[in-house]
PDB file of N, CA and C in Angstrom:
ATOM      1  N   MET A   1       0.847  -1.173   0.000  1.00  0.00           N
ATOM      2  CA  MET A   1       0.000   0.000   0.000  1.00  0.00           C
ATOM      3  C   MET A   1       0.891   1.234   0.000  1.00  0.00           C
ATOM      4  N   THR A   2       0.636   2.137  -0.914  1.00  0.00           N
ATOM      5  CA  THR A   2       1.412   3.366  -0.993  1.00  0.00           C
ATOM      6  C   THR A   2       0.533   4.549  -0.624  1.00  0.00           C
ATOM      7  N   THR A   3       1.150   5.508   0.006  1.00  0.00           N
ATOM      8  CA  THR A   3       0.443   6.735   0.353  1.00  0.00           C
ATOM      9  C   THR A   3       1.204   7.906  -0.226  1.00  0.00           C
ATOM     10  N   ASN A   4       0.486   8.891  -0.689  1.00  0.00           N
ATOM     11  CA  ASN A   4       1.094  10.094  -1.227  1.00  0.00           C
ATOM     12  C   ASN A   4       0.990  11.193  -0.174  1.00  0.00           C
ATOM     13  N   ILE A   5       2.133  11.633   0.304  1.00  0.00           N
ATOM     14  CA  ILE A   5       2.172  12.687   1.311  1.00  0.00           C
ATOM     15  C   ILE A   5       2.812  13.910   0.679  1.00  0.00           C
ATOM     16  N   ASP A   6       2.115  15.014   0.747  1.00  0.00           N
ATOM     17  CA  ASP A   6       2.636  16.266   0.222  1.00  0.00           C
ATOM     18  C   ASP A   6       3.572  16.858   1.270  1.00  0.00           C
ATOM     19  N   SER A   7       4.871  16.878   0.968  1.00  0.00           N
ATOM     20  CA  SER A   7       5.852  17.341   1.948  1.00  0.00           C
ATOM     21  C   SER A   7       5.692  18.829   2.256  1.00  0.00           C
ATOM     22  N   LYS A   8       5.298  19.633   1.272  1.00  0.00           N
ATOM     23  CA  LYS A   8       5.106  21.063   1.513  1.00  0.00           C
ATOM     24  C   LYS A   8       3.958  21.289   2.497  1.00  0.00           C
ATOM     25  N   LEU A   9       2.875  20.543   2.312  1.00  0.00           N
ATOM     26  CA  LEU A   9       1.725  20.670   3.206  1.00  0.00           C
ATOM     27  C   LEU A   9       2.097  20.217   4.618  1.00  0.00           C
ATOM     28  N   LEU A  10       2.876  19.165   4.710  1.00  0.00           N
ATOM     29  CA  LEU A  10       3.315  18.663   6.004  1.00  0.00           C
ATOM     30  C   LEU A  10       4.202  19.681   6.714  1.00  0.00           C
ATOM     31  N   LEU A  11       5.141  20.287   5.997  1.00  0.00           N
ATOM     32  CA  LEU A  11       6.003  21.310   6.584  1.00  0.00           C
ATOM     33  C   LEU A  11       5.201  22.534   7.013  1.00  0.00           C
ATOM     34  N   GLN A  12       4.213  22.905   6.215  1.00  0.00           N
ATOM     35  CA  GLN A  12       3.373  24.057   6.549  1.00  0.00           C
ATOM     36  C   GLN A  12       2.574  23.773   7.823  1.00  0.00           C
ATOM     37  N   ALA A  13       2.008  22.584   7.920  1.00  0.00           N
ATOM     38  CA  ALA A  13       1.229  22.224   9.109  1.00  0.00           C
ATOM     39  C   ALA A  13       2.119  22.175  10.342  1.00  0.00           C
ATOM     40  N   THR A  14       3.338  21.668  10.182  1.00  0.00           N
ATOM     41  CA  THR A  14       4.270  21.597  11.300  1.00  0.00           C
ATOM     42  C   THR A  14       4.678  22.986  11.761  1.00  0.00           C
ATOM     43  N   SER A  15       4.958  23.878  10.821  1.00  0.00           N
ATOM     44  CA  SER A  15       5.365  25.222  11.203  1.00  0.00           C
ATOM     45  C   SER A  15       4.216  25.993  11.844  1.00  0.00           C
ATOM     46  N   GLN A  16       3.000  25.777  11.385  1.00  0.00           N
ATOM     47  CA  GLN A  16       1.851  26.436  12.000  1.00  0.00           C
ATOM     48  C   GLN A  16       1.604  25.911  13.400  1.00  0.00           C
ATOM     49  N   ALA A  17       1.823  24.620  13.600  1.00  0.00           N
ATOM     50  CA  ALA A  17       1.587  24.021  14.916  1.00  0.00           C
ATOM     51  C   ALA A  17       2.571  24.568  15.950  1.00  0.00           C
ATOM     52  N   THR A  18       3.783  24.903  15.525  1.00  0.00           N
ATOM     53  CA  THR A  18       4.762  25.378  16.487  1.00  0.00           C
ATOM     54  C   THR A  18       4.660  26.873  16.747  1.00  0.00           C
ATOM     55  N   THR A  19       3.903  27.607  15.931  1.00  0.00           N
ATOM     56  CA  THR A  19       3.823  29.055  16.128  1.00  0.00           C
ATOM     57  C   THR A  19       2.475  29.517  16.651  1.00  0.00           C
ATOM     58  N   THR A  20       1.569  28.619  16.895  1.00  0.00           N
ATOM     59  CA  THR A  20       0.251  29.022  17.382  1.00  0.00           C
ATOM     60  C   THR A  20       0.166  28.835  18.888  1.00  0.00           C
ATOM     61  N   GLN A  21      -0.652  29.635  19.493  1.00  0.00           N
ATOM     62  CA  GLN A  21      -0.899  29.564  20.933  1.00  0.00           C
ATOM     63  C   GLN A  21      -1.848  28.397  21.209  1.00  0.00           C
ATOM     64  N   PRO A  22      -1.593  27.598  22.254  1.00  0.00           N
ATOM     65  CA  PRO A  22      -2.534  26.523  22.562  1.00  0.00           C
ATOM     66  C   PRO A  22      -3.893  27.108  22.944  1.00  0.00           C
ATOM     67  N   THR A  23      -4.924  26.586  22.373  1.00  0.00           N
ATOM     68  CA  THR A  23      -6.257  27.092  22.644  1.00  0.00           C
ATOM     69  C   THR A  23      -6.802  26.442  23.916  1.00  0.00           C
ATOM     70  N   PRO A  24      -7.774  27.081  24.538  1.00  0.00           N
ATOM     71  CA  PRO A  24      -8.413  26.444  25.704  1.00  0.00           C
ATOM     72  C   PRO A  24      -9.017  25.082  25.350  1.00  0.00           C
ATOM     73  N   LYS A  25      -9.441  24.950  24.081  1.00  0.00           N
ATOM     74  CA  LYS A  25      -9.994  23.671  23.637  1.00  0.00           C
ATOM     75  C   LYS A  25      -8.919  22.589  23.663  1.00  0.00           C
ATOM     76  N   ASP A  26      -7.677  22.934  23.247  1.00  0.00           N
ATOM     77  CA  ASP A  26      -6.572  21.980  23.290  1.00  0.00           C
ATOM     78  C   ASP A  26      -6.275  21.565  24.724  1.00  0.00           C
ATOM     79  N   LYS A  27      -6.250  22.557  25.618  1.00  0.00           N
ATOM     80  CA  LYS A  27      -5.967  22.267  27.022  1.00  0.00           C
ATOM     81  C   LYS A  27      -7.058  21.410  27.646  1.00  0.00           C
ATOM     82  N   ALA A  28      -8.308  21.704  27.299  1.00  0.00           N
ATOM     83  CA  ALA A  28      -9.427  20.913  27.834  1.00  0.00           C
ATOM     84  C   ALA A  28      -9.374  19.483  27.310  1.00  0.00           C
ATOM     85  N   ALA A  29      -9.025  19.334  26.043  1.00  0.00           N
ATOM     86  CA  ALA A  29      -8.926  17.993  25.457  1.00  0.00           C
ATOM     87  C   ALA A  29      -7.793  17.207  26.118  1.00  0.00           C
ATOM     88  N   LEU A  30      -6.671  17.872  26.373  1.00  0.00           N
ATOM     89  CA  LEU A  30      -5.558  17.208  27.044  1.00  0.00           C
ATOM     90  C   LEU A  30      -5.947  16.801  28.456  1.00  0.00           C
ATOM     91  N   LYS A  31      -6.634  17.683  29.167  1.00  0.00           N
ATOM     92  CA  LYS A  31      -7.063  17.373  30.536  1.00  0.00           C
ATOM     93  C   LYS A  31      -8.020  16.179  30.552  1.00  0.00           C
ATOM     94  N   LYS A  32      -8.971  16.153  29.616  1.00  0.00           N
ATOM     95  CA  LYS A  32      -9.916  15.035  29.539  1.00  0.00           C
ATOM     96  C   LYS A  32      -9.201  13.731  29.212  1.00  0.00           C
ATOM     97  N   THR A  33      -8.230  13.794  28.303  1.00  0.00           N
ATOM     98  CA  THR A  33      -7.482  12.599  27.939  1.00  0.00           C
ATOM     99  C   THR A  33      -6.698  12.068  29.130  1.00  0.00           C
ATOM    100  N   CYS A  34      -6.092  12.954  29.890  1.00  0.00           N
ATOM    101  CA  CYS A  34      -5.355  12.535  31.086  1.00  0.00           C
ATOM    102  C   CYS A  34      -6.299  11.913  32.121  1.00  0.00           C
ATOM    103  N   GLN A  35      -7.482  12.494  32.283  1.00  0.00           N
ATOM    104  CA  GLN A  35      -8.462  11.934  33.214  1.00  0.00           C
ATOM    105  C   GLN A  35      -8.936  10.561  32.736  1.00  0.00           C
ATOM    106  N   ASP A  36      -9.137  10.412  31.432  1.00  0.00           N
ATOM    107  CA  ASP A  36      -9.551   9.121  30.896  1.00  0.00           C
ATOM    108  C   ASP A  36      -8.473   8.062  31.130  1.00  0.00           C
ATOM    109  N   PHE A  37      -7.208   8.449  30.960  1.00  0.00           N
ATOM    110  CA  PHE A  37      -6.122   7.505  31.208  1.00  0.00           C
ATOM    111  C   PHE A  37      -6.087   7.100  32.671  1.00  0.00           C
ATOM    112  N   GLU A  38      -6.261   8.070  33.566  1.00  0.00           N
ATOM    113  CA  GLU A  38      -6.270   7.758  34.997  1.00  0.00           C
ATOM    114  C   GLU A  38      -7.429   6.822  35.331  1.00  0.00           C
ATOM    115  N   ALA A  39      -8.583   7.032  34.697  1.00  0.00           N
ATOM    116  CA  ALA A  39      -9.736   6.163  34.944  1.00  0.00           C
ATOM    117  C   ALA A  39      -9.441   4.727  34.500  1.00  0.00           C
ATOM    118  N   ILE A  40      -8.776   4.581  33.356  1.00  0.00           N
ATOM    119  CA  ILE A  40      -8.410   3.233  32.884  1.00  0.00           C
ATOM    120  C   ILE A  40      -7.425   2.590  33.851  1.00  0.00           C
ATOM    121  N   PHE A  41      -6.469   3.363  34.329  1.00  0.00           N
ATOM    122  CA  PHE A  41      -5.487   2.858  35.295  1.00  0.00           C
ATOM    123  C   PHE A  41      -6.178   2.398  36.581  1.00  0.00           C
ATOM    124  N   ILE A  42      -7.086   3.210  37.097  1.00  0.00           N
ATOM    125  CA  ILE A  42      -7.790   2.865  38.338  1.00  0.00           C
ATOM    126  C   ILE A  42      -8.665   1.636  38.126  1.00  0.00           C
ATOM    127  N   GLN A  43      -9.327   1.567  36.969  1.00  0.00           N
ATOM    128  CA  GLN A  43     -10.171   0.410  36.685  1.00  0.00           C
ATOM    129  C   GLN A  43      -9.340  -0.870  36.624  1.00  0.00           C
ATOM    130  N   SER A  44      -8.147  -0.796  36.063  1.00  0.00           N
ATOM    131  CA  SER A  44      -7.293  -1.989  36.018  1.00  0.00           C
ATOM    132  C   SER A  44      -6.823  -2.375  37.423  1.00  0.00           C
ATOM    133  N   MET A  45      -6.657  -1.382  38.304  1.00  0.00           N
ATOM    134  CA  MET A  45      -6.329  -1.698  39.700  1.00  0.00           C
ATOM    135  C   MET A  45      -7.498  -2.420  40.373  1.00  0.00           C
ATOM    136  N   PHE A  46      -8.711  -1.931  40.134  1.00  0.00           N
ATOM    137  CA  PHE A  46      -9.890  -2.599  40.699  1.00  0.00           C
ATOM    138  C   PHE A  46     -10.004  -4.034  40.192  1.00  0.00           C
ATOM    139  N   LYS A  47      -9.735  -4.227  38.925  1.00  0.00           N
ATOM    140  CA  LYS A  47      -9.816  -5.569  38.328  1.00  0.00           C
ATOM    141  C   LYS A  47      -8.805  -6.503  38.994  1.00  0.00           C
ATOM    142  N   ALA A  48      -7.595  -6.007  39.225  1.00  0.00           N
ATOM    143  CA  ALA A  48      -6.580  -6.818  39.898  1.00  0.00           C
ATOM    144  C   ALA A  48      -6.975  -7.106  41.348  1.00  0.00           C
ATOM    145  N   MET A  49      -7.586  -6.124  42.018  1.00  0.00           N
ATOM    146  CA  MET A  49      -8.025  -6.342  43.398  1.00  0.00           C
ATOM    147  C   MET A  49      -9.139  -7.379  43.457  1.00  0.00           C
ATOM    148  N   ARG A  50     -10.067  -7.326  42.498  1.00  0.00           N
ATOM    149  CA  ARG A  50     -11.164  -8.306  42.505  1.00  0.00           C
ATOM    150  C   ARG A  50     -10.657  -9.734  42.286  1.00  0.00           C
ATOM    151  N   LYS A  51      -9.585  -9.877  41.514  1.00  0.00           N
ATOM    152  CA  LYS A  51      -9.026 -11.208  41.294  1.00  0.00           C
ATOM    153  C   LYS A  51      -8.436 -11.790  42.571  1.00  0.00           C
ATOM    154  N   SER A  52      -8.018 -10.927  43.494  1.00  0.00           N
ATOM    155  CA  SER A  52      -7.398 -11.411  44.723  1.00  0.00           C
ATOM    156  C   SER A  52      -8.421 -11.863  45.766  1.00  0.00           C
ATOM    157  N   VAL A  53      -9.700 -11.533  45.551  1.00  0.00           N
ATOM    158  CA  VAL A  53     -10.748 -11.922  46.502  1.00  0.00           C
ATOM    159  C   VAL A  53     -11.148 -13.375  46.251  1.00  0.00           C
ATOM    160  N   VAL A  54     -11.220 -14.129  47.330  1.00  0.00           N
ATOM    161  CA  VAL A  54     -11.601 -15.534  47.226  1.00  0.00           C
ATOM    162  C   VAL A  54     -13.078 -15.624  46.872  1.00  0.00           C
ATOM    163  N   GLN A  55     -13.409 -16.427  45.844  1.00  0.00           N
ATOM    164  CA  GLN A  55     -14.797 -16.593  45.412  1.00  0.00           C
ATOM    165  C   GLN A  55     -15.480 -17.655  46.261  1.00  0.00           C
ATOM    166  N   GLY A  56     -16.778 -17.528  46.364  1.00  0.00           N
ATOM    167  CA  GLY A  56     -17.553 -18.490  47.134  1.00  0.00           C
ATOM    168  C   GLY A  56     -18.349 -17.762  48.199  1.00  0.00           C
ATOM    169  N   GLY A  57     -19.256 -18.460  48.799  1.00  0.00           N
ATOM    170  CA  GLY A  57     -20.052 -17.839  49.846  1.00  0.00           C
ATOM    171  C   GLY A  57     -21.514 -17.782  49.448  1.00  0.00           C
ATOM    172  N   LEU A  58     -22.183 -16.688  49.798  1.00  0.00           N
ATOM    173  CA  LEU A  58     -23.614 -16.558  49.558  1.00  0.00           C
ATOM    174  C   LEU A  58     -23.968 -16.443  48.082  1.00  0.00           C
ATOM    175  N   MET A  59     -23.258 -15.597  47.381  1.00  0.00           N
ATOM    176  CA  MET A  59     -23.605 -15.313  45.984  1.00  0.00           C
ATOM    177  C   MET A  59     -22.677 -16.065  45.039  1.00  0.00           C
ATOM    178  N   THR A  60     -23.273 -16.719  44.073  1.00  0.00           N
ATOM    179  CA  THR A  60     -22.462 -17.355  43.039  1.00  0.00           C
ATOM    180  C   THR A  60     -22.190 -16.329  41.946  1.00  0.00           C
ATOM    181  N   LYS A  61     -21.014 -16.399  41.376  1.00  0.00           N
ATOM    182  CA  LYS A  61     -20.634 -15.428  40.357  1.00  0.00           C
ATOM    183  C   LYS A  61     -20.967 -16.004  38.985  1.00  0.00           C
ATOM    184  N   ASN A  62     -21.789 -15.265  38.242  1.00  0.00           N
ATOM    185  CA  ASN A  62     -22.122 -15.672  36.889  1.00  0.00           C
ATOM    186  C   ASN A  62     -21.752 -14.545  35.930  1.00  0.00           C
ATOM    187  N   ASN A  63     -22.104 -14.683  34.669  1.00  0.00           N
ATOM    188  CA  ASN A  63     -21.746 -13.711  33.647  1.00  0.00           C
ATOM    189  C   ASN A  63     -22.371 -12.339  33.934  1.00  0.00           C
ATOM    190  N   ALA A  64     -23.611 -12.312  34.379  1.00  0.00           N
ATOM    191  CA  ALA A  64     -24.285 -11.045  34.674  1.00  0.00           C
ATOM    192  C   ALA A  64     -23.590 -10.306  35.819  1.00  0.00           C
ATOM    193  N   THR A  65     -23.168 -11.036  36.837  1.00  0.00           N
ATOM    194  CA  THR A  65     -22.458 -10.422  37.954  1.00  0.00           C
ATOM    195  C   THR A  65     -21.123  -9.842  37.499  1.00  0.00           C
ATOM    196  N   ALA A  66     -20.421 -10.571  36.650  1.00  0.00           N
ATOM    197  CA  ALA A  66     -19.130 -10.093  36.143  1.00  0.00           C
ATOM    198  C   ALA A  66     -19.299  -8.815  35.323  1.00  0.00           C
ATOM    199  N   ILE A  67     -20.340  -8.758  34.496  1.00  0.00           N
ATOM    200  CA  ILE A  67     -20.598  -7.572  33.683  1.00  0.00           C
ATOM    201  C   ILE A  67     -20.957  -6.391  34.589  1.00  0.00           C
ATOM    202  N   PHE A  68     -21.809  -6.636  35.585  1.00  0.00           N
ATOM    203  CA  PHE A  68     -22.189  -5.576  36.512  1.00  0.00           C
ATOM    204  C   PHE A  68     -20.976  -5.033  37.257  1.00  0.00           C
ATOM    205  N   GLU A  69     -20.127  -5.924  37.762  1.00  0.00           N
ATOM    206  CA  GLU A  69     -18.947  -5.489  38.502  1.00  0.00           C
ATOM    207  C   GLU A  69     -18.006  -4.670  37.620  1.00  0.00           C
ATOM    208  N   GLU A  70     -17.845  -5.084  36.370  1.00  0.00           N
ATOM    209  CA  GLU A  70     -16.975  -4.349  35.450  1.00  0.00           C
ATOM    210  C   GLU A  70     -17.524  -2.949  35.164  1.00  0.00           C
ATOM    211  N   MET A  71     -18.845  -2.856  34.938  1.00  0.00           N
ATOM    212  CA  MET A  71     -19.458  -1.553  34.692  1.00  0.00           C
ATOM    213  C   MET A  71     -19.407  -0.673  35.942  1.00  0.00           C
ATOM    214  N   PHE A  72     -19.622  -1.275  37.101  1.00  0.00           N
ATOM    215  CA  PHE A  72     -19.562  -0.537  38.360  1.00  0.00           C
ATOM    216  C   PHE A  72     -18.150   0.013  38.591  1.00  0.00           C
ATOM    217  N   ASP A  73     -17.150  -0.845  38.382  1.00  0.00           N
ATOM    218  CA  ASP A  73     -15.762  -0.414  38.555  1.00  0.00           C
ATOM    219  C   ASP A  73     -15.406   0.707  37.580  1.00  0.00           C
ATOM    220  N   GLN A  74     -15.912   0.630  36.366  1.00  0.00           N
ATOM    221  CA  GLN A  74     -15.638   1.668  35.371  1.00  0.00           C
ATOM    222  C   GLN A  74     -16.230   3.014  35.813  1.00  0.00           C
ATOM    223  N   ASN A  75     -17.460   3.006  36.303  1.00  0.00           N
ATOM    224  CA  ASN A  75     -18.087   4.246  36.768  1.00  0.00           C
ATOM    225  C   ASN A  75     -17.372   4.826  37.986  1.00  0.00           C
ATOM    226  N   ILE A  76     -17.008   3.984  38.918  1.00  0.00           N
ATOM    227  CA  ILE A  76     -16.295   4.451  40.113  1.00  0.00           C
ATOM    228  C   ILE A  76     -14.931   5.009  39.714  1.00  0.00           C
ATOM    229  N   ALA A  77     -14.235   4.339  38.819  1.00  0.00           N
ATOM    230  CA  ALA A  77     -12.917   4.808  38.376  1.00  0.00           C
ATOM    231  C   ALA A  77     -13.021   6.154  37.664  1.00  0.00           C
ATOM    232  N   THR A  78     -14.052   6.336  36.857  1.00  0.00           N
ATOM    233  CA  THR A  78     -14.253   7.612  36.159  1.00  0.00           C
ATOM    234  C   THR A  78     -14.525   8.729  37.158  1.00  0.00           C
ATOM    235  N   ASP A  79     -15.342   8.459  38.161  1.00  0.00           N
ATOM    236  CA  ASP A  79     -15.625   9.468  39.188  1.00  0.00           C
ATOM    237  C   ASP A  79     -14.369   9.829  39.973  1.00  0.00           C
ATOM    238  N   ILE A  80     -13.569   8.843  40.314  1.00  0.00           N
ATOM    239  CA  ILE A  80     -12.332   9.097  41.057  1.00  0.00           C
ATOM    240  C   ILE A  80     -11.388   9.951  40.214  1.00  0.00           C
ATOM    241  N   ALA A  81     -11.270   9.645  38.932  1.00  0.00           N
ATOM    242  CA  ALA A  81     -10.370  10.396  38.047  1.00  0.00           C
ATOM    243  C   ALA A  81     -10.840  11.840  37.880  1.00  0.00           C
ATOM    244  N   LYS A  82     -12.156  12.070  37.824  1.00  0.00           N
ATOM    245  CA  LYS A  82     -12.672  13.431  37.670  1.00  0.00           C
ATOM    246  C   LYS A  82     -12.416  14.279  38.909  1.00  0.00           C
ATOM    247  N   LYS A  83     -12.410  13.652  40.065  1.00  0.00           N
ATOM    248  CA  LYS A  83     -12.231  14.393  41.312  1.00  0.00           C
ATOM    249  C   LYS A  83     -10.759  14.550  41.690  1.00  0.00           C
ATOM    250  N   GLN A  84      -9.857  14.061  40.855  1.00  0.00           N
ATOM    251  CA  GLN A  84      -8.409  14.171  41.094  1.00  0.00           C
ATOM    252  C   GLN A  84      -7.995  13.526  42.410  1.00  0.00           C
ATOM    253  N   SER A  85      -8.611  12.423  42.759  1.00  0.00           N
ATOM    254  CA  SER A  85      -8.291  11.766  44.018  1.00  0.00           C
ATOM    255  C   SER A  85      -6.878  11.192  44.026  1.00  0.00           C
ATOM    256  N   PHE A  86      -6.456  10.601  42.923  1.00  0.00           N
ATOM    257  CA  PHE A  86      -5.124  10.008  42.851  1.00  0.00           C
ATOM    258  C   PHE A  86      -4.081  11.039  42.449  1.00  0.00           C
ATOM    259  N   GLY A  87      -4.473  11.989  41.610  1.00  0.00           N
ATOM    260  CA  GLY A  87      -3.539  13.013  41.169  1.00  0.00           C
ATOM    261  C   GLY A  87      -2.704  12.623  39.968  1.00  0.00           C
ATOM    262  N   LEU A  88      -2.902  11.413  39.451  1.00  0.00           N
ATOM    263  CA  LEU A  88      -2.138  10.968  38.286  1.00  0.00           C
ATOM    264  C   LEU A  88      -2.462  11.815  37.059  1.00  0.00           C
ATOM    265  N   ALA A  89      -3.730  12.102  36.834  1.00  0.00           N
ATOM    266  CA  ALA A  89      -4.134  12.903  35.674  1.00  0.00           C
ATOM    267  C   ALA A  89      -3.562  14.310  35.770  1.00  0.00           C
ATOM    268  N   ASP A  90      -3.547  14.879  36.964  1.00  0.00           N
ATOM    269  CA  ASP A  90      -3.016  16.224  37.150  1.00  0.00           C
ATOM    270  C   ASP A  90      -1.518  16.265  36.856  1.00  0.00           C
ATOM    271  N   GLN A  91      -0.788  15.267  37.335  1.00  0.00           N
ATOM    272  CA  GLN A  91       0.649  15.206  37.064  1.00  0.00           C
ATOM    273  C   GLN A  91       0.932  15.026  35.576  1.00  0.00           C
ATOM    274  N   MET A  92       0.167  14.155  34.937  1.00  0.00           N
ATOM    275  CA  MET A  92       0.349  13.937  33.496  1.00  0.00           C
ATOM    276  C   MET A  92       0.026  15.209  32.724  1.00  0.00           C
ATOM    277  N   TYR A  93      -1.036  15.907  33.116  1.00  0.00           N
ATOM    278  CA  TYR A  93      -1.423  17.136  32.424  1.00  0.00           C
ATOM    279  C   TYR A  93      -0.321  18.182  32.528  1.00  0.00           C
ATOM    280  N   ARG A  94       0.210  18.370  33.739  1.00  0.00           N
ATOM    281  CA  ARG A  94       1.275  19.373  33.917  1.00  0.00           C
ATOM    282  C   ARG A  94       2.507  19.035  33.090  1.00  0.00           C
ATOM    283  N   GLN A  95       2.827  17.738  32.980  1.00  0.00           N
ATOM    284  CA  GLN A  95       3.991  17.341  32.202  1.00  0.00           C
ATOM    285  C   GLN A  95       3.738  17.524  30.703  1.00  0.00           C
ATOM    286  N   MET A  96       2.568  17.124  30.229  1.00  0.00           N
ATOM    287  CA  MET A  96       2.276  17.184  28.799  1.00  0.00           C
ATOM    288  C   MET A  96       1.902  18.584  28.328  1.00  0.00           C
ATOM    289  N   GLU A  97       1.466  19.429  29.244  1.00  0.00           N
ATOM    290  CA  GLU A  97       1.111  20.791  28.883  1.00  0.00           C
ATOM    291  C   GLU A  97       2.337  21.528  28.343  1.00  0.00           C
ATOM    292  N   LYS A  98       3.514  21.163  28.805  1.00  0.00           N
ATOM    293  CA  LYS A  98       4.749  21.773  28.325  1.00  0.00           C
ATOM    294  C   LYS A  98       4.975  21.487  26.846  1.00  0.00           C
ATOM    295  N   ASN A  99       4.411  20.394  26.345  1.00  0.00           N
ATOM    296  CA  ASN A  99       4.611  20.008  24.950  1.00  0.00           C
ATOM    297  C   ASN A  99       3.572  20.601  24.006  1.00  0.00           C
ATOM    298  N   LEU A 100       2.574  21.312  24.541  1.00  0.00           N
ATOM    299  CA  LEU A 100       1.606  21.963  23.670  1.00  0.00           C
ATOM    300  C   LEU A 100       2.307  23.076  22.898  1.00  0.00           C
ATOM    301  N   PRO A 101       1.925  23.297  21.651  1.00  0.00           N
ATOM    302  CA  PRO A 101       2.576  24.358  20.869  1.00  0.00           C
ATOM    303  C   PRO A 101       2.295  25.729  21.471  1.00  0.00           C
ATOM    304  N   THR A 102       3.321  26.568  21.510  1.00  0.00           N
ATOM    305  CA  THR A 102       3.198  27.920  22.040  1.00  0.00           C
ATOM    306  C   THR A 102       3.883  28.904  21.104  1.00  0.00           C
ATOM    307  N   ASP A 103       3.585  30.193  21.274  1.00  0.00           N
ATOM    308  CA  ASP A 103       4.268  31.225  20.497  1.00  0.00           C
ATOM    309  C   ASP A 103       5.721  31.311  20.908  1.00  0.00           C
ATOM    310  N   LYS A 104       6.550  31.603  19.941  1.00  0.00           N
ATOM    311  CA  LYS A 104       7.982  31.747  20.238  1.00  0.00           C
ATOM    312  C   LYS A 104       8.391  33.186  20.192  1.00  0.00           C
TER     313      LYS A 104
END
């Protein structure tokens, strides 16, 4: 498969990206992306914690229970990430904000 890339257009886009001020929309998108990453990280921690719990007892675990627990963990992880409880998203945002294009 071959692709045709216009090098002049690519250079123009690159030069414009480095000379423009980051917009609030860019910053908001970066912040949301960092929060989404933190939510995925927290959800994977919950998944690992659930694996460590011994199964058995009153309730038997079936497919519906597994789906419910996964959806519940996802919602809780998203809420935790939005409230900056862990601070991972905030740290990532501060680090990546330096890489946003700015005026020179």
